[in-house]
PDB file of C-alpha atoms in Angstrom:
ATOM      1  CA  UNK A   1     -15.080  24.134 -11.318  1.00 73.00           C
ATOM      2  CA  UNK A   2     -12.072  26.287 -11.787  1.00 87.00           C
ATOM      3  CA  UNK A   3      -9.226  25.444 -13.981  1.00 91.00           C
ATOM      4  CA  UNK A   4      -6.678  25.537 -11.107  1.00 94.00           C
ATOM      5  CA  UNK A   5      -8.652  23.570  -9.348  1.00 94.00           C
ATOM      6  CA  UNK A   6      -9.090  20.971 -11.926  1.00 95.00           C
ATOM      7  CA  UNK A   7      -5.672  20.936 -12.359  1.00 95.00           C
ATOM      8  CA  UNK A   8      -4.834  20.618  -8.257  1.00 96.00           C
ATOM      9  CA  UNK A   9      -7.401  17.779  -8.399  1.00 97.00           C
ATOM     10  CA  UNK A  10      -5.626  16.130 -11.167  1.00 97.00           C
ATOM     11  CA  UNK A  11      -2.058  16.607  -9.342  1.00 97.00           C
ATOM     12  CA  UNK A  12      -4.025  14.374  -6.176  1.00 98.00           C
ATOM     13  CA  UNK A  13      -1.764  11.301  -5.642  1.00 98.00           C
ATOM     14  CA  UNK A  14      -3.285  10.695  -2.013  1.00 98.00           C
ATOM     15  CA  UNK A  15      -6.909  11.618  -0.103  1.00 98.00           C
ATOM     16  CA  UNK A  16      -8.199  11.602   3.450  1.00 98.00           C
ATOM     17  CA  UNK A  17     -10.727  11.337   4.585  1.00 98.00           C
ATOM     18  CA  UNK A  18     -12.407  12.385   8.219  1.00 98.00           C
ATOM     19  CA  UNK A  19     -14.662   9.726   9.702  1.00 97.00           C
ATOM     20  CA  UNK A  20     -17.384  11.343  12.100  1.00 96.00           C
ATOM     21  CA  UNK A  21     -19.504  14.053  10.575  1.00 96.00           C
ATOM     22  CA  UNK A  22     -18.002  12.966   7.040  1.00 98.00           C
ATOM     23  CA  UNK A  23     -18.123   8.979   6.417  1.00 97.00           C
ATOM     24  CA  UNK A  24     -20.924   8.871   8.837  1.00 96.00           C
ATOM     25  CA  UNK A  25     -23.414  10.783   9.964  1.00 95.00           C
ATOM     26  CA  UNK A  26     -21.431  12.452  13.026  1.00 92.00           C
ATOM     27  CA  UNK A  27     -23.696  10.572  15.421  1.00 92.00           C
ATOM     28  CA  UNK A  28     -21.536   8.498  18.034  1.00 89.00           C
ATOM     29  CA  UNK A  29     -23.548   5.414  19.417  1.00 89.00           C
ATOM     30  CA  UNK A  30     -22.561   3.706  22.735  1.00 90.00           C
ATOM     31  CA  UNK A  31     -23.909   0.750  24.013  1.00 89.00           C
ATOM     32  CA  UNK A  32     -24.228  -0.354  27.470  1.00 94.00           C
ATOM     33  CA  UNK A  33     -20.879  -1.989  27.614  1.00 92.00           C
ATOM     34  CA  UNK A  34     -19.129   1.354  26.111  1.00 89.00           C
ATOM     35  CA  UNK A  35     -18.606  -0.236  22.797  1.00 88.00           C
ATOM     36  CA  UNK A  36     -18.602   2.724  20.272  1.00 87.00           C
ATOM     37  CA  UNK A  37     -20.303   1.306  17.248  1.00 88.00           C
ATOM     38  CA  UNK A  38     -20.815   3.553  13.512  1.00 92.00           C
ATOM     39  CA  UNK A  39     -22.727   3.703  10.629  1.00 93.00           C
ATOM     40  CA  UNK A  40     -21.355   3.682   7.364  1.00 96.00           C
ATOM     41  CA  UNK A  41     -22.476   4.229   3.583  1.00 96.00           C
ATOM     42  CA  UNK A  42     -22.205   1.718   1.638  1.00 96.00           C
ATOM     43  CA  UNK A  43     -22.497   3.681  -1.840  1.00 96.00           C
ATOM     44  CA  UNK A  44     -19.421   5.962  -0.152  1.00 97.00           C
ATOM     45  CA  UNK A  45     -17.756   2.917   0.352  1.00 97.00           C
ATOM     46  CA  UNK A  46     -17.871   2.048  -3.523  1.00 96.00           C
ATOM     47  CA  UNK A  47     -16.384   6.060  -4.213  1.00 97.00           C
ATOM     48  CA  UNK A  48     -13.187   5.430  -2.023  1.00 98.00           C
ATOM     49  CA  UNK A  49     -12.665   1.561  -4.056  1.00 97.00           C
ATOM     50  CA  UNK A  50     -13.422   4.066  -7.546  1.00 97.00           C
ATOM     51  CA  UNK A  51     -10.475   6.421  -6.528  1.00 98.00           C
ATOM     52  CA  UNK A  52      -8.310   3.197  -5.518  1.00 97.00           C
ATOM     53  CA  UNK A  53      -8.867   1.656  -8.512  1.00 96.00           C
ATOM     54  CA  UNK A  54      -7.611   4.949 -10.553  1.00 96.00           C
ATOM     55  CA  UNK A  55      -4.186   4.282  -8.852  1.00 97.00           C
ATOM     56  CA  UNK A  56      -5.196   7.240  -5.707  1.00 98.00           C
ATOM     57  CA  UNK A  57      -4.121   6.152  -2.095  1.00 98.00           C
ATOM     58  CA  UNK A  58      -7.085   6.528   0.141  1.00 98.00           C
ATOM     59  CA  UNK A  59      -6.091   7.111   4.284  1.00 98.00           C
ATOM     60  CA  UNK A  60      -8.882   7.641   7.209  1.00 98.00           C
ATOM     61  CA  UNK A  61      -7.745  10.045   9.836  1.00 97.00           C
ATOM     62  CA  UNK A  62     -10.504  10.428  12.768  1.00 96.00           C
ATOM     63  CA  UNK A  63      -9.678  11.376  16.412  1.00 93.00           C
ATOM     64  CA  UNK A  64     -11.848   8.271  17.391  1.00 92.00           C
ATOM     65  CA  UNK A  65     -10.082   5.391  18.241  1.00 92.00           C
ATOM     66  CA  UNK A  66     -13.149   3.056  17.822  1.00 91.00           C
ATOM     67  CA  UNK A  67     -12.529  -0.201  16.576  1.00 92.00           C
ATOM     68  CA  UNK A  68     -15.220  -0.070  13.871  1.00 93.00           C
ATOM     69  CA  UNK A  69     -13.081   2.178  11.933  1.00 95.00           C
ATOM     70  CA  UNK A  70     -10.411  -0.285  11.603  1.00 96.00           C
ATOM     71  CA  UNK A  71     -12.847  -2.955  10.210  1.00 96.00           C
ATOM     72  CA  UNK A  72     -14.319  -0.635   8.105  1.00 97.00           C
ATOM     73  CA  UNK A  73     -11.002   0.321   6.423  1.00 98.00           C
ATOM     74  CA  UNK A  74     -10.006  -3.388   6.142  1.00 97.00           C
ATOM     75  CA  UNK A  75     -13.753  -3.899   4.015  1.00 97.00           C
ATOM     76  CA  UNK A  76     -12.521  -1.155   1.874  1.00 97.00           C
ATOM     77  CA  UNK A  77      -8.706  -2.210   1.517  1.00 98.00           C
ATOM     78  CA  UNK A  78      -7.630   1.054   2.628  1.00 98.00           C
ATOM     79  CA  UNK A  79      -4.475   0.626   3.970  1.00 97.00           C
ATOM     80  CA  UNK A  80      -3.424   3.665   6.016  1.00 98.00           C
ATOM     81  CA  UNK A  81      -5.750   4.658   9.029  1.00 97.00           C
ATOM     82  CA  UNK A  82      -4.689   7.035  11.605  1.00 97.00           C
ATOM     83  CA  UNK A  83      -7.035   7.057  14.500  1.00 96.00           C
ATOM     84  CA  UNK A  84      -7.182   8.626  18.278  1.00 92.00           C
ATOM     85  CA  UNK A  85      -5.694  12.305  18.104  1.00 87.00           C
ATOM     86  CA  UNK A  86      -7.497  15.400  17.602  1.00 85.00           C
ATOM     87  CA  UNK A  87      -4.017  16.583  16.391  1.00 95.00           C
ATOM     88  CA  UNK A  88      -3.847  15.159  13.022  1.00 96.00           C
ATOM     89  CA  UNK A  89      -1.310  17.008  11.342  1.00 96.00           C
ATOM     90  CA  UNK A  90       1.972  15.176  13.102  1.00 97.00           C
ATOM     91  CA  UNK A  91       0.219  11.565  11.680  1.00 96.00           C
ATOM     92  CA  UNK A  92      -0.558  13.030   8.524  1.00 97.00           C
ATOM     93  CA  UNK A  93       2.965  14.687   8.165  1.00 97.00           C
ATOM     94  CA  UNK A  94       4.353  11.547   8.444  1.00 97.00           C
ATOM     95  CA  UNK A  95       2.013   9.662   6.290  1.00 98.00           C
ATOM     96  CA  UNK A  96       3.130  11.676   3.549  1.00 98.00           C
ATOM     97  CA  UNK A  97       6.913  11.447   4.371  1.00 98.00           C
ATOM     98  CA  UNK A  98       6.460   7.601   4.644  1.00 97.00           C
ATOM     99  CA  UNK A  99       4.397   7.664   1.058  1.00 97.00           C
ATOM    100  CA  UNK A 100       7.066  10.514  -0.323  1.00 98.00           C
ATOM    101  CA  UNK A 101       4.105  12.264  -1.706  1.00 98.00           C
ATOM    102  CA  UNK A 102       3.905  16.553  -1.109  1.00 97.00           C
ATOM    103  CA  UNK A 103       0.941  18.264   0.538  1.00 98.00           C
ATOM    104  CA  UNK A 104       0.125  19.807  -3.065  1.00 97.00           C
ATOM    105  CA  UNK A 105      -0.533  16.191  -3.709  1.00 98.00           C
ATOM    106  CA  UNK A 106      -3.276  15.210  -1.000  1.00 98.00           C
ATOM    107  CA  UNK A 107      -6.838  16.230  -0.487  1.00 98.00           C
ATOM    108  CA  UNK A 108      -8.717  15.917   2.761  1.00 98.00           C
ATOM    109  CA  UNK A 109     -12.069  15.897   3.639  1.00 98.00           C
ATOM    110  CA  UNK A 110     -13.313  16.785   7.083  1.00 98.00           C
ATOM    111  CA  UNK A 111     -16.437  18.691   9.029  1.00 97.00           C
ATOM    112  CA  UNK A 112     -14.763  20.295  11.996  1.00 96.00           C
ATOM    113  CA  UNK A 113     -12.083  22.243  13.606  1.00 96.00           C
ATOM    114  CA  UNK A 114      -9.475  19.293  14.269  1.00 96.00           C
ATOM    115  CA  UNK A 115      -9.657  18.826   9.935  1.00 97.00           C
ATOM    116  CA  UNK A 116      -8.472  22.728   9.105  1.00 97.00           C
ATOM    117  CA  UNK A 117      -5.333  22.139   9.505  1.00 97.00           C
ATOM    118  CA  UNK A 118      -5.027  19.253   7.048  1.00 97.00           C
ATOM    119  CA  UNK A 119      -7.154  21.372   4.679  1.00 98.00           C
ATOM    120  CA  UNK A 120      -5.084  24.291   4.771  1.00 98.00           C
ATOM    121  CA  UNK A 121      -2.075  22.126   3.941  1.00 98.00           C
ATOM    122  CA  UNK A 122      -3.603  20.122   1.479  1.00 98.00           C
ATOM    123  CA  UNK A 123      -3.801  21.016  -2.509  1.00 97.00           C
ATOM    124  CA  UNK A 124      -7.787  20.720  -2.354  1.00 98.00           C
ATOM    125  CA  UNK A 125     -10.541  20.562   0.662  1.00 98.00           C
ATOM    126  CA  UNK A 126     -13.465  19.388   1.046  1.00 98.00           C
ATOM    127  CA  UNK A 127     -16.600  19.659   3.623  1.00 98.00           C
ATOM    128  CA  UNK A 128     -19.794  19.467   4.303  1.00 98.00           C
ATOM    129  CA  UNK A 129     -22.683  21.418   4.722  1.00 96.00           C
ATOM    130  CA  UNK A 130     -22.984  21.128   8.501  1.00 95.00           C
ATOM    131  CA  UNK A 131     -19.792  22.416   9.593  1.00 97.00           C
ATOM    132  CA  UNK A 132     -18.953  25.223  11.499  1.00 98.00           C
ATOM    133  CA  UNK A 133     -18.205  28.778   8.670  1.00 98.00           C
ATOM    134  CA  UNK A 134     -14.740  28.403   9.180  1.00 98.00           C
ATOM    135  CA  UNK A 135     -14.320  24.912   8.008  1.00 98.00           C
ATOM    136  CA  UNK A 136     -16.570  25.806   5.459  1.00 98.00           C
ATOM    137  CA  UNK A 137     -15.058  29.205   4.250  1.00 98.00           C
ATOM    138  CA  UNK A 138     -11.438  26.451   4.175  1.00 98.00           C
ATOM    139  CA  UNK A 139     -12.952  24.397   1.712  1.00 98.00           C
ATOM    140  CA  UNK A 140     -12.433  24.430  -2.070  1.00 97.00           C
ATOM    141  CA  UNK A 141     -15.810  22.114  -2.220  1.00 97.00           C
ATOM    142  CA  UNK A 142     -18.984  21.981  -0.131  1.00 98.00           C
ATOM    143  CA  UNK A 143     -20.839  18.458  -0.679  1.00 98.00           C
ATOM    144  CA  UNK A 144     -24.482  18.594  -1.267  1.00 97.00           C
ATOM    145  CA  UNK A 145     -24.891  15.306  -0.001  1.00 97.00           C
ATOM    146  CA  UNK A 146     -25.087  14.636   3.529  1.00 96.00           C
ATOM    147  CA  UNK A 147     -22.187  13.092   5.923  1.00 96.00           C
ATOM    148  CA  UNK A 148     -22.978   9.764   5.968  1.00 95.00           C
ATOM    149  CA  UNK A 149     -24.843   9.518   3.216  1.00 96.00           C
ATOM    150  CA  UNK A 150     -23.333  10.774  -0.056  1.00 97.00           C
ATOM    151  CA  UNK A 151     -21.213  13.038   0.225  1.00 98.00           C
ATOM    152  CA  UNK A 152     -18.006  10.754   0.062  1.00 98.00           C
ATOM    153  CA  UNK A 153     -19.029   9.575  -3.050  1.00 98.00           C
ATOM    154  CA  UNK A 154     -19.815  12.926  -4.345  1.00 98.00           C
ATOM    155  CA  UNK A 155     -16.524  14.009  -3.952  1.00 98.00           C
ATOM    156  CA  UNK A 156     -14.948  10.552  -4.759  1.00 98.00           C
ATOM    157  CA  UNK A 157     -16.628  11.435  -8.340  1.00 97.00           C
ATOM    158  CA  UNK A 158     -15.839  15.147  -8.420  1.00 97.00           C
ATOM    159  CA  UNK A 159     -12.232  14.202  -8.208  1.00 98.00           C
ATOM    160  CA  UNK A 160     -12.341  11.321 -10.683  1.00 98.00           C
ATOM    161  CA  UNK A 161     -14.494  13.675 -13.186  1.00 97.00           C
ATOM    162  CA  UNK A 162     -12.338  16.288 -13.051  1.00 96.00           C
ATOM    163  CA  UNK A 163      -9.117  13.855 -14.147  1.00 96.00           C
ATOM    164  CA  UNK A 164     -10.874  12.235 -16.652  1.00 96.00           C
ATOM    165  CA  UNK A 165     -11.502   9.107 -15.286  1.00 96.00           C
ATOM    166  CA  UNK A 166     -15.042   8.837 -14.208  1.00 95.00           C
ATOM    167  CA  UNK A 167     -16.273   7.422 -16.853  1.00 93.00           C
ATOM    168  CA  UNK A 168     -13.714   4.869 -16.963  1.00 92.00           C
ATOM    169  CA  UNK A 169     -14.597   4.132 -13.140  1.00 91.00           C
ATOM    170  CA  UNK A 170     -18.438   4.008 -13.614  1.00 90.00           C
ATOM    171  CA  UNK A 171     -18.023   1.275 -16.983  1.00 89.00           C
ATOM    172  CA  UNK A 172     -16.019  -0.670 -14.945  1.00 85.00           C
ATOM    173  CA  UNK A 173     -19.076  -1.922 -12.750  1.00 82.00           C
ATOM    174  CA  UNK A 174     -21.609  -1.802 -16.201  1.00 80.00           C
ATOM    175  CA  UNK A 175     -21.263  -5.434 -16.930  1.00 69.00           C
ATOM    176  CA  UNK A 176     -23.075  -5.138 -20.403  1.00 54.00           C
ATOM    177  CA  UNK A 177     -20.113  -3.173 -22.020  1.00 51.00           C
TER     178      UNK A 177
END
């Protein structure tokens, strides 16, 4: 990791994060009735409360407007979820006018062509390995781990290591200490 961006990951105040293709495996299921259901990680789940708990705001931006998402942000007390446009950047503008926080202050995390524009405007990016050059050639990090399975929590960590505070995050759930 690069100083600068150690030091642009330690200037975060704010991440977002994608949902298809990044807190899930980019599979959309449908059942009979049209009910769009997901599939989230549970271990990613435990990064984004890891970065909350280290005083970072967490948002989910997805162009789905499935329902799931909502309950899924509620399980992980994240309060700010923008859902239902492929044209993120007018929701995240405002997020960030409404949270008075600057772009060099947010990271986002996202697997296709909708997320570039919130990754060129953000202080640090993030992807993952399936998506398209572009979005990867945008990205200050590439997660090993797959969408849906890892690779939130990789870069939940990756942040939280590079300010200092991962160890403080992992010894808060080590109950012998």
């Amino acid at each position: 990791m690069t100083s600068d961006f150690t030091s642009r990951l330690c200037g975060l105040r704010l991440v977002t994060f994608d949902i298809d293709g990044v807190m899930t495996d980019g599979r959309v299921h449908v059942d009979d009735d049209g009910r769009e259901t997901k599939s989230f990680y549970a271990p990613d789940g435990l990064g984004i409360g890891m970065l909350q708990r280290a005083g970072l705001t967490v948002a989910l931006i997805s162009g789905s407007p499935a329902p799931a998402i909502k309950h899924r942000a509620r399980r992980l007390a994240v309060e700010h979820v923008l859902l239902g446009t492929d044209d993120k950047m007018p929701g995240w503008r405002a997020l960030l006018a409404k949270l008075g926080i600057e772009a060099s202050a947010c990271a986002h995390m996202g697997d296709d062509l909708p997320d570039l524009p919130l990754m060129r405007a953000s202080g640090a990016a993030f992807t993952v390995a399936h998506a398209p050059a572009v979005v990867r050639a945008a990205a200050d990090h590439v997660a090993r781990a797959a969408p849906g399975n890892g690779a939130v929590r990789e870069v939940c960590e990756l942040i939280l290591e590079a300010r200092g505070e991962l160890a403080a995050a992992l010894a808060h759930y080590d109950r012998a200490s």
